[in-house]
PDB file of C-alpha atoms in Angstrom:
ATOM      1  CA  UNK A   1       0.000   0.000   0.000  1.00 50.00           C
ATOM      2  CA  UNK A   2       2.949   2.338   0.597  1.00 52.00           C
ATOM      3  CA  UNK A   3       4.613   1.776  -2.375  1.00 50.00           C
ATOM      4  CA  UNK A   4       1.347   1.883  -4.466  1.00 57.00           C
ATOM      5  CA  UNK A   5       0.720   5.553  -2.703  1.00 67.00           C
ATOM      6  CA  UNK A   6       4.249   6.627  -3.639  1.00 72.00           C
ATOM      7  CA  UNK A   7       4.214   5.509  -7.297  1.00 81.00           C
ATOM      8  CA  UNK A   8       0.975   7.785  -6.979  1.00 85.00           C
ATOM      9  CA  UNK A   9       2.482  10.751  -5.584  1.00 87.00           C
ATOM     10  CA  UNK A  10       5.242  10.242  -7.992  1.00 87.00           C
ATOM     11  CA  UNK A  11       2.807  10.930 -10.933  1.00 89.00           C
ATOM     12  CA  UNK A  12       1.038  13.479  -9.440  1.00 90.00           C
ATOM     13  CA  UNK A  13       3.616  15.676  -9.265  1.00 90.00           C
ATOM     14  CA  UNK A  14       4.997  14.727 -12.342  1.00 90.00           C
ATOM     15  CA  UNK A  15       1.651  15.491 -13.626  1.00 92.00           C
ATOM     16  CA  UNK A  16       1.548  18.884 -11.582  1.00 91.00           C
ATOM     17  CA  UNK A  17       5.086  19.851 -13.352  1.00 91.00           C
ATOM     18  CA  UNK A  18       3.704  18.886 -16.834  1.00 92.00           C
ATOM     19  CA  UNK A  19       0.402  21.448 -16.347  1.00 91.00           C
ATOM     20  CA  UNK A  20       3.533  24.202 -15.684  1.00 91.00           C
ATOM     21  CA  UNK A  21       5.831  22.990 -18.210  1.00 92.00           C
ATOM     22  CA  UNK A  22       2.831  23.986 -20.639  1.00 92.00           C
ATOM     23  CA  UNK A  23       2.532  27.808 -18.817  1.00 91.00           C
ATOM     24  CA  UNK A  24       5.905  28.390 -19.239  1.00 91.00           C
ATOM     25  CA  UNK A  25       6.326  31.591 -21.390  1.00 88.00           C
ATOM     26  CA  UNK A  26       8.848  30.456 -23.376  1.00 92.00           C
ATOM     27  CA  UNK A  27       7.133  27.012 -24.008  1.00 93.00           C
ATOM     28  CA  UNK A  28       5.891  27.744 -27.390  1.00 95.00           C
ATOM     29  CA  UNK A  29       9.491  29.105 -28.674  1.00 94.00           C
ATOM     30  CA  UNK A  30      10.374  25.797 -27.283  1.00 93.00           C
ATOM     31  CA  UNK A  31       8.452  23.755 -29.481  1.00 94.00           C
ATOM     32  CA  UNK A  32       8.641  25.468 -32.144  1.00 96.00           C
ATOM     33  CA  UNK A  33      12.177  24.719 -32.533  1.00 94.00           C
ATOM     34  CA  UNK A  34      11.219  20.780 -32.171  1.00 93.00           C
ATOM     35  CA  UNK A  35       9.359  21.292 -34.931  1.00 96.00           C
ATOM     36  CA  UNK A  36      11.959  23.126 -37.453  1.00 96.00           C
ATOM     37  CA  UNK A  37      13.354  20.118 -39.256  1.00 96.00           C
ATOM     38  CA  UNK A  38       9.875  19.569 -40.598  1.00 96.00           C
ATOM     39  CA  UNK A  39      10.316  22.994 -42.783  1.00 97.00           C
ATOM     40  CA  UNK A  40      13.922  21.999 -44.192  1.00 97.00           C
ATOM     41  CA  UNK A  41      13.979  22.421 -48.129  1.00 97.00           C
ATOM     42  CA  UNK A  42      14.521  18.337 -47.990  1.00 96.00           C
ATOM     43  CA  UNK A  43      11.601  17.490 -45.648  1.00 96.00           C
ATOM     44  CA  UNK A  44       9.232  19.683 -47.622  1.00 97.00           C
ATOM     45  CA  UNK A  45      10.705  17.383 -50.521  1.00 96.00           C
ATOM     46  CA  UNK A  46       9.418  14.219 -49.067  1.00 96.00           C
ATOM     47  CA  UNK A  47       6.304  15.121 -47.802  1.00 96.00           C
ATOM     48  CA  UNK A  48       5.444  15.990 -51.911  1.00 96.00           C
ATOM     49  CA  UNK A  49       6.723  13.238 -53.030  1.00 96.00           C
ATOM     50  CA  UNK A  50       4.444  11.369 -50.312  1.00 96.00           C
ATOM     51  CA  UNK A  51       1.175  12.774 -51.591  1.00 96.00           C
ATOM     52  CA  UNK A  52       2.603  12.280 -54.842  1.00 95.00           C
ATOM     53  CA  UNK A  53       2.279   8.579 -54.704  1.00 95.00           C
ATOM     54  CA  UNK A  54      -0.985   8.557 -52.843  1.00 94.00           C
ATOM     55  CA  UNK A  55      -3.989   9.788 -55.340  1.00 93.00           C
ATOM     56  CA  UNK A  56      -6.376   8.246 -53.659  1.00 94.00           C
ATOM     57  CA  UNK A  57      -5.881  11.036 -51.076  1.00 95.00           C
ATOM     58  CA  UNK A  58      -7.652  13.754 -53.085  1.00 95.00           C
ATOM     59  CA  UNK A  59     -11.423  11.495 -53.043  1.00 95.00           C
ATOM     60  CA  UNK A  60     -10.765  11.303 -48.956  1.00 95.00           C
ATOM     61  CA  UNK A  61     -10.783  14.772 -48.781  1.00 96.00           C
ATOM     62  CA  UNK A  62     -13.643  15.483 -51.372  1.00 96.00           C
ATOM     63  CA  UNK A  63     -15.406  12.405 -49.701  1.00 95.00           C
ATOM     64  CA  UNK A  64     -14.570  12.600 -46.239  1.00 95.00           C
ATOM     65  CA  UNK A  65     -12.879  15.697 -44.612  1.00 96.00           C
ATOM     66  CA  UNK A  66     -15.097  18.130 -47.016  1.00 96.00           C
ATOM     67  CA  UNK A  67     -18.046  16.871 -45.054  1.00 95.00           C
ATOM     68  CA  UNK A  68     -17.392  17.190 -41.461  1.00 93.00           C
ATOM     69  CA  UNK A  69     -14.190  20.377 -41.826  1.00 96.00           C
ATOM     70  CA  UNK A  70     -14.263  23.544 -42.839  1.00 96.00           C
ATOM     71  CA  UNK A  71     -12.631  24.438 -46.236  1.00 97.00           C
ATOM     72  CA  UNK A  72     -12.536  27.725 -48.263  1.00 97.00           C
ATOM     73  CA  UNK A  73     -10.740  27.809 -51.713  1.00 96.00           C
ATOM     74  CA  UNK A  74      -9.804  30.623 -53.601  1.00 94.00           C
ATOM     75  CA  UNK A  75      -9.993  29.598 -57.465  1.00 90.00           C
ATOM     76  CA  UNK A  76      -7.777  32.380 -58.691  1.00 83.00           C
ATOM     77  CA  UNK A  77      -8.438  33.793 -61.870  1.00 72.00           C
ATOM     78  CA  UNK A  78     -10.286  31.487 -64.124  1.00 65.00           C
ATOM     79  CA  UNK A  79      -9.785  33.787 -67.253  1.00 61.00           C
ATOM     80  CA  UNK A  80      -8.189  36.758 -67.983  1.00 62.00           C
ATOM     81  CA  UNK A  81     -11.146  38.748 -67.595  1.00 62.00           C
ATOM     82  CA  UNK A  82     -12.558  37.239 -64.378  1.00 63.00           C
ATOM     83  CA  UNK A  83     -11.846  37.752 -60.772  1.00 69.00           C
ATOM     84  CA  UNK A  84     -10.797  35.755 -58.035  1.00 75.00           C
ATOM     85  CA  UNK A  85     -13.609  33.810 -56.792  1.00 86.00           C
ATOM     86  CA  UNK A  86     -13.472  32.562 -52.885  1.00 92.00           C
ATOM     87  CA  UNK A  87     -15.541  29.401 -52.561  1.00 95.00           C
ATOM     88  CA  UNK A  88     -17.149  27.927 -49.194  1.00 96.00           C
ATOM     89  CA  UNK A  89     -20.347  26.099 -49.992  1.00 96.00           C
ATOM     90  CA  UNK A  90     -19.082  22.288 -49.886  1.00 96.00           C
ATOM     91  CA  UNK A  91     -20.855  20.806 -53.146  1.00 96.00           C
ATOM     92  CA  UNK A  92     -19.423  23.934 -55.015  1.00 95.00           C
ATOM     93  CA  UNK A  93     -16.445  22.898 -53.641  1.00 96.00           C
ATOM     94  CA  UNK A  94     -16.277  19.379 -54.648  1.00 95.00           C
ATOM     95  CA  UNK A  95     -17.939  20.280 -58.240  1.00 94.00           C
ATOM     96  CA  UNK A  96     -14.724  22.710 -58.582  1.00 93.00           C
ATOM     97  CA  UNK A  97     -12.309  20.230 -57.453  1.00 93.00           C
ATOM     98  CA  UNK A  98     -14.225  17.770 -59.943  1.00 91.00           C
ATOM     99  CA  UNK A  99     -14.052  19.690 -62.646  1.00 89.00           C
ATOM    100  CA  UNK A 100     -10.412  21.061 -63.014  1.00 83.00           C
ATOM    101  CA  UNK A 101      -7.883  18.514 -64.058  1.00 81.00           C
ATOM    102  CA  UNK A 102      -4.729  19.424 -63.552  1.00 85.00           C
ATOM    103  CA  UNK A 103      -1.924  17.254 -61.510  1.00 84.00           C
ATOM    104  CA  UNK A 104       0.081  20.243 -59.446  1.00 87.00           C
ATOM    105  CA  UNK A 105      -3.456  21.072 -58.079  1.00 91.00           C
ATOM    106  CA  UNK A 106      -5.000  17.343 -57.587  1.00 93.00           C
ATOM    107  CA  UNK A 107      -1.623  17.438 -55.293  1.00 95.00           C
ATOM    108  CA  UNK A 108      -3.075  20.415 -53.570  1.00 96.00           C
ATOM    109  CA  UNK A 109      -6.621  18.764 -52.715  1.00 96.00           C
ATOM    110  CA  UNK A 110      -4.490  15.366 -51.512  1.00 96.00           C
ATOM    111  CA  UNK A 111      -2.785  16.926 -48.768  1.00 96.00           C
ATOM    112  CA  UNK A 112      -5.676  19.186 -47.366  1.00 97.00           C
ATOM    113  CA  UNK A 113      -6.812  16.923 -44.802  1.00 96.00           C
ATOM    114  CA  UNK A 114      -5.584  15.885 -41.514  1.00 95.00           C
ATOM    115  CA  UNK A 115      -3.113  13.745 -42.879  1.00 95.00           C
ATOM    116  CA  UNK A 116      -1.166  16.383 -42.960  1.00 96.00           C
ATOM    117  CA  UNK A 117      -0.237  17.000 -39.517  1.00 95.00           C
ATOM    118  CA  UNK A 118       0.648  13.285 -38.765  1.00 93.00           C
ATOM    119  CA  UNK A 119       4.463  14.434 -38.970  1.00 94.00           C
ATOM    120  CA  UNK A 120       3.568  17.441 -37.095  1.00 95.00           C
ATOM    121  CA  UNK A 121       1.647  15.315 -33.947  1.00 94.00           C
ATOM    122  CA  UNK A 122       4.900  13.298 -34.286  1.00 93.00           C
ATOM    123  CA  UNK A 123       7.532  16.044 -33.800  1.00 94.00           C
ATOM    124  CA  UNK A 124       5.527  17.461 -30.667  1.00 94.00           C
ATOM    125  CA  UNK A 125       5.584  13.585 -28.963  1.00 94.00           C
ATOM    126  CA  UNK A 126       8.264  13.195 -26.124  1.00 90.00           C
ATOM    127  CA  UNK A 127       8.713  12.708 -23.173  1.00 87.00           C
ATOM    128  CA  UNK A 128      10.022  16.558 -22.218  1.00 88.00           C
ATOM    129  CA  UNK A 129       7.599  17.645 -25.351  1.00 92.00           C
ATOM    130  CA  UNK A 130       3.923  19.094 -25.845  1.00 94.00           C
ATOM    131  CA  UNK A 131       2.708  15.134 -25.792  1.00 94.00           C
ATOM    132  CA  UNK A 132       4.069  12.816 -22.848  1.00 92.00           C
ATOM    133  CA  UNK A 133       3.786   9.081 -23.848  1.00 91.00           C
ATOM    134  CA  UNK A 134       4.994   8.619 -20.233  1.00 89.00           C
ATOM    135  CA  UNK A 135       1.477   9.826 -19.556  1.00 91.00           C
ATOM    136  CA  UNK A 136      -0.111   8.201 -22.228  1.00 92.00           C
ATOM    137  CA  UNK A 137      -1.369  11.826 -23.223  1.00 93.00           C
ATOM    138  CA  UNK A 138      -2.796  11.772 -26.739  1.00 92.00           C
ATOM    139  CA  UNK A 139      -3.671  14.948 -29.174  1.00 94.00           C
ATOM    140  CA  UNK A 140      -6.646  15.108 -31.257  1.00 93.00           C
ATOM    141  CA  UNK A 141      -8.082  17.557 -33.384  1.00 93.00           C
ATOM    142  CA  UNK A 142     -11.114  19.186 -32.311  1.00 93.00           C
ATOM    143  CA  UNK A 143     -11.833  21.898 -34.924  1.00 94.00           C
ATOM    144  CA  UNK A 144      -9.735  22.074 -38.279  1.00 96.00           C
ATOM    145  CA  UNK A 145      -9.844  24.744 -41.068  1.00 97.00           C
ATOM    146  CA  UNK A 146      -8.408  24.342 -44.511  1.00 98.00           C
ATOM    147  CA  UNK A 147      -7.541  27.598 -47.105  1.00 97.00           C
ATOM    148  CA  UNK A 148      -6.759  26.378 -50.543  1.00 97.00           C
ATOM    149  CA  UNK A 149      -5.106  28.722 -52.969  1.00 95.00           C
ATOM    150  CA  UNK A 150      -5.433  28.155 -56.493  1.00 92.00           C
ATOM    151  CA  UNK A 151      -4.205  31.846 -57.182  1.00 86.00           C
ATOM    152  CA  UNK A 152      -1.582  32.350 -60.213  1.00 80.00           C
ATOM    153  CA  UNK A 153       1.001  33.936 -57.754  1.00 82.00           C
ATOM    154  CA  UNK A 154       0.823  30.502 -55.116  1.00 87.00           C
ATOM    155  CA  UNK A 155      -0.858  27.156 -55.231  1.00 93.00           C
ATOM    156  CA  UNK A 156      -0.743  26.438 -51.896  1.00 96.00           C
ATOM    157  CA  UNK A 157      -2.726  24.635 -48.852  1.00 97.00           C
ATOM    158  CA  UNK A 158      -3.087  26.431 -45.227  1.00 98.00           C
ATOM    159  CA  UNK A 159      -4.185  24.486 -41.874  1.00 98.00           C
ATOM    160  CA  UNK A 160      -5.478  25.650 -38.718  1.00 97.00           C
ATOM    161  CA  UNK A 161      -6.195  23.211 -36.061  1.00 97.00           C
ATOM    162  CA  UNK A 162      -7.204  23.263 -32.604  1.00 97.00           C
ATOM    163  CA  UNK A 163      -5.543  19.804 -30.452  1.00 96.00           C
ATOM    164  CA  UNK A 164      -7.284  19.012 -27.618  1.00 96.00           C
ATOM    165  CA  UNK A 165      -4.120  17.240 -25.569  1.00 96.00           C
ATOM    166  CA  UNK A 166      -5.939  14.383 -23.149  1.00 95.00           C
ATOM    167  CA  UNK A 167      -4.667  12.569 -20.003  1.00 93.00           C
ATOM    168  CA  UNK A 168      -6.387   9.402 -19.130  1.00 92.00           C
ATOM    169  CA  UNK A 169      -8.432   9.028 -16.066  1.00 90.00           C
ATOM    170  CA  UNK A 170      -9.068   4.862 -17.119  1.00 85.00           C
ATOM    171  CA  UNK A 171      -8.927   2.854 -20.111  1.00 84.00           C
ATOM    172  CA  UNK A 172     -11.862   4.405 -21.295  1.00 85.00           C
ATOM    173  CA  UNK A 173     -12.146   8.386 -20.087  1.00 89.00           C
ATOM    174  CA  UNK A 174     -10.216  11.260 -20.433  1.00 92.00           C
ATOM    175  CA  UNK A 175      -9.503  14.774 -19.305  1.00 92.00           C
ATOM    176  CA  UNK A 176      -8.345  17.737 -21.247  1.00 95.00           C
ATOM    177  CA  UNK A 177      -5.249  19.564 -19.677  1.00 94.00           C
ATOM    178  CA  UNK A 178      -4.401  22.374 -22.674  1.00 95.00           C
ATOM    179  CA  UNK A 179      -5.624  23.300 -25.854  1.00 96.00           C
ATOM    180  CA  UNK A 180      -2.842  23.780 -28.668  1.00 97.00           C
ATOM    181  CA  UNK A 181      -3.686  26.073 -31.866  1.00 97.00           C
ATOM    182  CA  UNK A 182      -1.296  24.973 -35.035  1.00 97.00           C
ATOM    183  CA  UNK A 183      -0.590  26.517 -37.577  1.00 98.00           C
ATOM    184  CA  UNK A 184       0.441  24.715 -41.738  1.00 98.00           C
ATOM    185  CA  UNK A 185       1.550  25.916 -44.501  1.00 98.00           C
ATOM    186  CA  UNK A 186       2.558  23.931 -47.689  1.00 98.00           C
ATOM    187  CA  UNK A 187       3.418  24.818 -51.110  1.00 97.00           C
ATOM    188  CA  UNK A 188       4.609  21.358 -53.143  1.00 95.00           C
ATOM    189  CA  UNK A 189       5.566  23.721 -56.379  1.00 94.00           C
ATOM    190  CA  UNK A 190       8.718  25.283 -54.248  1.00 95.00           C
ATOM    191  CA  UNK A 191       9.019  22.602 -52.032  1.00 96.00           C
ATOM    192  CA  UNK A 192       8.276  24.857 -48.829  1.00 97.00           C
ATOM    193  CA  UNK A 193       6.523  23.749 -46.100  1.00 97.00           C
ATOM    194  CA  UNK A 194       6.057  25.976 -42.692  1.00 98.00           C
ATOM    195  CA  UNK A 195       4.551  25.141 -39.180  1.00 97.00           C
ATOM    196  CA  UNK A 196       4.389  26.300 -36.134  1.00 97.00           C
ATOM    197  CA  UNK A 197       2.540  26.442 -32.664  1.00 97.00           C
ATOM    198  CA  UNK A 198       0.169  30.172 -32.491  1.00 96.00           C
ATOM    199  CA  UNK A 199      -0.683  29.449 -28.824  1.00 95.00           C
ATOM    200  CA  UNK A 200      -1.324  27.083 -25.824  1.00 95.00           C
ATOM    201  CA  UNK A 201      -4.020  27.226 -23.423  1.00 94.00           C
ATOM    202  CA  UNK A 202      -3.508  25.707 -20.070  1.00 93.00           C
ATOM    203  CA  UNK A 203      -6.689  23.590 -18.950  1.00 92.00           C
ATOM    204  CA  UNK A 204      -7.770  24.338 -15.145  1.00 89.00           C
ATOM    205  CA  UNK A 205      -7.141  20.679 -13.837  1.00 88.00           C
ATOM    206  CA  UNK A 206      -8.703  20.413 -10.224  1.00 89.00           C
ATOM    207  CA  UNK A 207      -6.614  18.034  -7.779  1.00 90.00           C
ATOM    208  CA  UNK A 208      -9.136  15.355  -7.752  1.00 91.00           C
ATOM    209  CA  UNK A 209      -8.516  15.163 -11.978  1.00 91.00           C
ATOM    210  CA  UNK A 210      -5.106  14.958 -11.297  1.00 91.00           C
ATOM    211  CA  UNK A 211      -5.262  12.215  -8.609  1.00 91.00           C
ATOM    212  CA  UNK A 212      -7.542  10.120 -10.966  1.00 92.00           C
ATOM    213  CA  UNK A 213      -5.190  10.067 -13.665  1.00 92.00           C
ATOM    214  CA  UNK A 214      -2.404   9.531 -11.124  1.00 91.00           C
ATOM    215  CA  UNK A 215      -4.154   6.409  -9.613  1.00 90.00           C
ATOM    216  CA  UNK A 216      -4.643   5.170 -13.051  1.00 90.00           C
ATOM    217  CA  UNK A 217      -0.923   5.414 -14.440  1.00 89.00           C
ATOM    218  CA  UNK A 218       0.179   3.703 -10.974  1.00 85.00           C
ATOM    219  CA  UNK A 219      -2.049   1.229 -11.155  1.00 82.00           C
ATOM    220  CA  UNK A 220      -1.588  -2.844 -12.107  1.00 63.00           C
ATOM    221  CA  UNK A 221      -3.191  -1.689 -15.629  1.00 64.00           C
ATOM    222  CA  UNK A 222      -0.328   0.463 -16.316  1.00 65.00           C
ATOM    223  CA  UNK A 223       2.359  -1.224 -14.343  1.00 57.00           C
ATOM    224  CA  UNK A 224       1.619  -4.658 -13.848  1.00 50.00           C
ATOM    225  CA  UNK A 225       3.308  -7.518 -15.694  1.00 44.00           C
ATOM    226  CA  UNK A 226       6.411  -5.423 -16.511  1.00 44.00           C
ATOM    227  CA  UNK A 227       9.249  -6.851 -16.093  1.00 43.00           C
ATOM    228  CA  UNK A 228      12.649  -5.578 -15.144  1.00 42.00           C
ATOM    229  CA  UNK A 229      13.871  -4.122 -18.625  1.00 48.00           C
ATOM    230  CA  UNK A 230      10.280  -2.808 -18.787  1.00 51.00           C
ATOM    231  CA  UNK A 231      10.110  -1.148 -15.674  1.00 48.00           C
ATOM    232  CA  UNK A 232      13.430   0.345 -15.927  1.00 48.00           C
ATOM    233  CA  UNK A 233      12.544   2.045 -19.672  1.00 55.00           C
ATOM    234  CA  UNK A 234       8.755   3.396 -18.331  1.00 52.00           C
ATOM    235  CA  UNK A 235      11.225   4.600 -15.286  1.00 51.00           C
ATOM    236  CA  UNK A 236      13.751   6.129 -17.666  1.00 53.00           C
ATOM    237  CA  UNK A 237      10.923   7.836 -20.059  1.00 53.00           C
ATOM    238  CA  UNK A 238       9.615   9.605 -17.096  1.00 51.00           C
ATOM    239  CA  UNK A 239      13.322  10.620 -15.441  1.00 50.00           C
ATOM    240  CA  UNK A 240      13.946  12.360 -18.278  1.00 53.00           C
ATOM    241  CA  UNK A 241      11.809  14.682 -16.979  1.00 50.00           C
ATOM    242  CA  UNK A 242      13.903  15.319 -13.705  1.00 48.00           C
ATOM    243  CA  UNK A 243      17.205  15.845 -15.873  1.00 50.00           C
ATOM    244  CA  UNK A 244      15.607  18.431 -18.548  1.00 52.00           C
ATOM    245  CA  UNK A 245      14.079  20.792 -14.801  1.00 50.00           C
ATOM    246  CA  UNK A 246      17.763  20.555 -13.240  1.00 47.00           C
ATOM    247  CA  UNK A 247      19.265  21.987 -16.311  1.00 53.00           C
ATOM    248  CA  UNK A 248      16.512  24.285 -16.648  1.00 51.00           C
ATOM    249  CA  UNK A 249      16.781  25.595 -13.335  1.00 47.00           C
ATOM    250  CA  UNK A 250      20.297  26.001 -13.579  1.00 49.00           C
ATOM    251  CA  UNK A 251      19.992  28.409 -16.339  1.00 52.00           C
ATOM    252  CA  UNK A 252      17.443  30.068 -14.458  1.00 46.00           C
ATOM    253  CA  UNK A 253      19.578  30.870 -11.564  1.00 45.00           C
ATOM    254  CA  UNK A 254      22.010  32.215 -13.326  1.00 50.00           C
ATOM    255  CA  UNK A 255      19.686  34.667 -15.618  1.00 50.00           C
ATOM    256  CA  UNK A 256      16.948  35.351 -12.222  1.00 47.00           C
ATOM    257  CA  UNK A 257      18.932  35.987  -8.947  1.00 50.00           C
ATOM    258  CA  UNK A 258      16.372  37.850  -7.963  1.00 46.00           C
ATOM    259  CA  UNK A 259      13.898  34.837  -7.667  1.00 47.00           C
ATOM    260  CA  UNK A 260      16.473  32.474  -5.480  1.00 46.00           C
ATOM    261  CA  UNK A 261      13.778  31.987  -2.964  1.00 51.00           C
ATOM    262  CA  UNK A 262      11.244  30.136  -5.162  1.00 54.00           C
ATOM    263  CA  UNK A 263      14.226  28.381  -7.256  1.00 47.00           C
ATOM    264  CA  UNK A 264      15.155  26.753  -3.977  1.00 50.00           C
ATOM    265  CA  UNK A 265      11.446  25.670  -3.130  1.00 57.00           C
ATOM    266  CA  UNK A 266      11.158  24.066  -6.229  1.00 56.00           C
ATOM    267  CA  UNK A 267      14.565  22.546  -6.011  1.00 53.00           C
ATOM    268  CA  UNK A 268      13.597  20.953  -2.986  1.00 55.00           C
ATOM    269  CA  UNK A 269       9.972  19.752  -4.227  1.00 59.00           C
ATOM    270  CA  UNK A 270      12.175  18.022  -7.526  1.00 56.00           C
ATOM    271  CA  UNK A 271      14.954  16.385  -5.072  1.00 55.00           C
ATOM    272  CA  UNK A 272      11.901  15.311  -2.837  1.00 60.00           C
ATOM    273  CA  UNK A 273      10.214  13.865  -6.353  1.00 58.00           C
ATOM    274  CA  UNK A 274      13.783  12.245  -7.281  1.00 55.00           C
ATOM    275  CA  UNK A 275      14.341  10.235  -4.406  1.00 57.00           C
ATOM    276  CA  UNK A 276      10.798   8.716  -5.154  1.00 62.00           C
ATOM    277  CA  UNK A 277      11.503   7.649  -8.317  1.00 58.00           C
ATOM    278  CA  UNK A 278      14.630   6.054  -7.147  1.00 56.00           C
ATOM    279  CA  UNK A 279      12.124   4.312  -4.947  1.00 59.00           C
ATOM    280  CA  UNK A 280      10.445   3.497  -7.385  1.00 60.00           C
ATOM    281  CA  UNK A 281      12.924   2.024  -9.652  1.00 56.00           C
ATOM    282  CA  UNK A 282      14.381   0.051  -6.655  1.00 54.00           C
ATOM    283  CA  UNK A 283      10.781  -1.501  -6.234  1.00 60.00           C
ATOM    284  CA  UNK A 284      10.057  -1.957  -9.998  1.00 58.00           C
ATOM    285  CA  UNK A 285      12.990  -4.381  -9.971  1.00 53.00           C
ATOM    286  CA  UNK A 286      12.551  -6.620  -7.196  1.00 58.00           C
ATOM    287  CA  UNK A 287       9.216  -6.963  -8.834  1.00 59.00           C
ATOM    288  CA  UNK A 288      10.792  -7.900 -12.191  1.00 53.00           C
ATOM    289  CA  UNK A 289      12.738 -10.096 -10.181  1.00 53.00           C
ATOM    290  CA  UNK A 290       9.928 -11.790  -8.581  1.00 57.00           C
ATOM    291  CA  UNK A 291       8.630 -12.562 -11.424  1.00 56.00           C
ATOM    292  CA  UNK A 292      11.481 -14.089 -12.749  1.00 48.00           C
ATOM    293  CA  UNK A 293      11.429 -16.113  -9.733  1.00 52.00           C
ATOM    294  CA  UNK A 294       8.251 -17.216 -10.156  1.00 54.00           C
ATOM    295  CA  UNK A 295       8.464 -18.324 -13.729  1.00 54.00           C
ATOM    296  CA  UNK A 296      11.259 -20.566 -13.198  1.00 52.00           C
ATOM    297  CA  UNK A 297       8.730 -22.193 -10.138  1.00 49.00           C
TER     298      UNK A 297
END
C-alpha cells in the first residue's frame, strides 16, 4: 500500500510539473524549434513526393474531410477577364475540385486533410515535449480549417487546427489539460513547407482530476506484468523529466537571482520527487525479479 501511494504521488507531481511545463512563457518558442526540421527544403521534398504517390488522397478529402471540416478555396483567376472567386459552400467545392484537371493542383486537394499534420503530432511527442507518452497523453483535433489557394502567384494549402491534448483518467475516459492552436503551410511547387505552434491554453485541472489520472498510471493496468527491462525504460521515459528541470533551473539561476527563494522551493519539491523515483525504480525491480522467480517455479 505504501509503495502503491508513492508511485501515486510520484505521478502526481509529475503530472503537476507537466500542467507548468505547458505555462511556461517560453514554451511555445520551445516547441517550435522541435518542430523546425519539418520545414527543411529536404523534408518539404518528401512530404510531396508522399502525396505524390498517394492519389487516392484527393477522393478522402472530397469524400470525407469536405463533409465534417471547414474548407474555403480561392480559385484564382479562371480567365483573364474574371476575378478571383473565394468558394465555401461544400458541393461547389467538390464540383470545382471535380471539374479542373490538372496534376500540381490534384496534389493540392491530396494533402488538405488531416493527414497532414501526422508528422507534425509526431515532432511534438516526447517525453520533455507538448505530448508525454509517459502519460499516455494523446492529441486530437477538435476543430480544423483548410484555405486552398489556387491563385496564379501561389498554389498552396493552409491548416489551422485546434488539439485538444488528453490525459487518461481509465482505459476508457479522459480529461483535457491544454488546448494547442497549429498553424500549416505547404506549397509542393517550391518545395516549402512551414509550421508552427500560435498558442497554448492551459486547462484548469482540479486536484481530484489529477489524482484520478495519477491512480490510473500507478495502477496494475499500467504497471503490472512489466518486467525488469520494462520497468526500468517506463522509469527512464519519465526521469527524463527530472534531468531536462535541473538543467533548466540552472539556467534560471544564473539569468533570475532575484527569484532564489522560489528556485530553492522548487529545487527541494524536484529532489523530494527524485528520491521517489529512485524508490520506485528500486521496487520496480525486485518486482521484475519476482517474477522471474516465479516463472522458473
Amino acid at each position: 500500500a505504501n509503495l502503491k501511494n508513492s508511485n501515486k504521488k510520484f505521478y502526481y507531481d509529475c503530472l503537476k510539473i507537466y500542467q507548468n511545463d505547458l505555462a511556461l512563457p517560453g514554451a511555445i518558442r520551445k516547441i517550435n524549434k522541435l518542430l523546425q526540421p519539418l520545414t527543411t527544403h529536404h523534408a518539404a521534398k518528401s512530404l510531396k513526393e508522399y502525396y505524390q504517390s498517394r492519389p487516392n488522397l484527393k477522393r478522402y478529402t472530397l469524400e470525407t474531410e469536405l463533409n465534417r471540416l471547414s474548407y474555403a478555396v480561392d480559385t484564382g483567376k479562371e480567365n483573364k477577364e474574371s476575378h478571383h472567386r473565394i468558394i465555401t459552400d461544400r458541393c461547389e467545392i467538390k464540383s470545382y475540385a471535380v471539374s479542373v484537371k490538372n496534376a500540381r493542383r490534384d496534389l493540392i486537394w491530396r494533402c488538405a486533410n488531416q493527414s497532414i499534420l501526422a508528422d507534425v503530432i509526431s515532432s511534438l511527442t516526447g517525453s520533455t515535449n507538448l505530448i508525454r507518452p509517459q502519460f499516455l497523453t494523446r492529441a486530437i483535433a477538435e476543430k480544423c480549417s483548410f484555405h486552398l489557394s489556387f491563385s496564379e502567384e501561389e498554389e498552396s494549402m493552409t491548416c489551422q487546427c485546434i488539439l485538444k491534448i488528453l490525459l487518461p483518467i481509465d482505459e476508457l475516459s479522459q480529461h483535457m489539460i491544454a488546448k494547442v492552436r497549429v498553424w500549416v503551410h505547404f506549397v509542393p511547387a517550391r518545395n516549402q513547407f512551414e509550421v508552427k505552434i500560435l498558442n497554448i491554453v492551459p486547462l484548469h485541472i482540479s486536484k481530484q482530476q489529477f489524482q484520478s489520472s495519477a491512480t490510473y498510471l500507478s495502477s496494475e493496468t499500467c504497471l503490472g506484468g512489466l518486467g525488469e527491462r520494462e520497468c526500468n525504460d517506463k522509469l527512464d521515459k519519465v526521469s527524463n523529466i527530472w534531468i531536462r528541470l535541473r538543467e533548466s533551473e540552472s539556467q534560471f539561476l544564473k539569468n533570475t537571482g532575484s527569484l532564489l527563494k522560489d528556485f530553492f522551493q522548487r529545487t527541494k519539491a524536484e529532489i523530494d520527487a527524485i528520491h521517489k523515483a529512485d524508490q520506485y525504480h528500486s521496487e520496480c525491480l525486485r518486482k521484475g525479479a519476482r517474477m522471474k522467480n516465479n516463472a522458473a517455479a
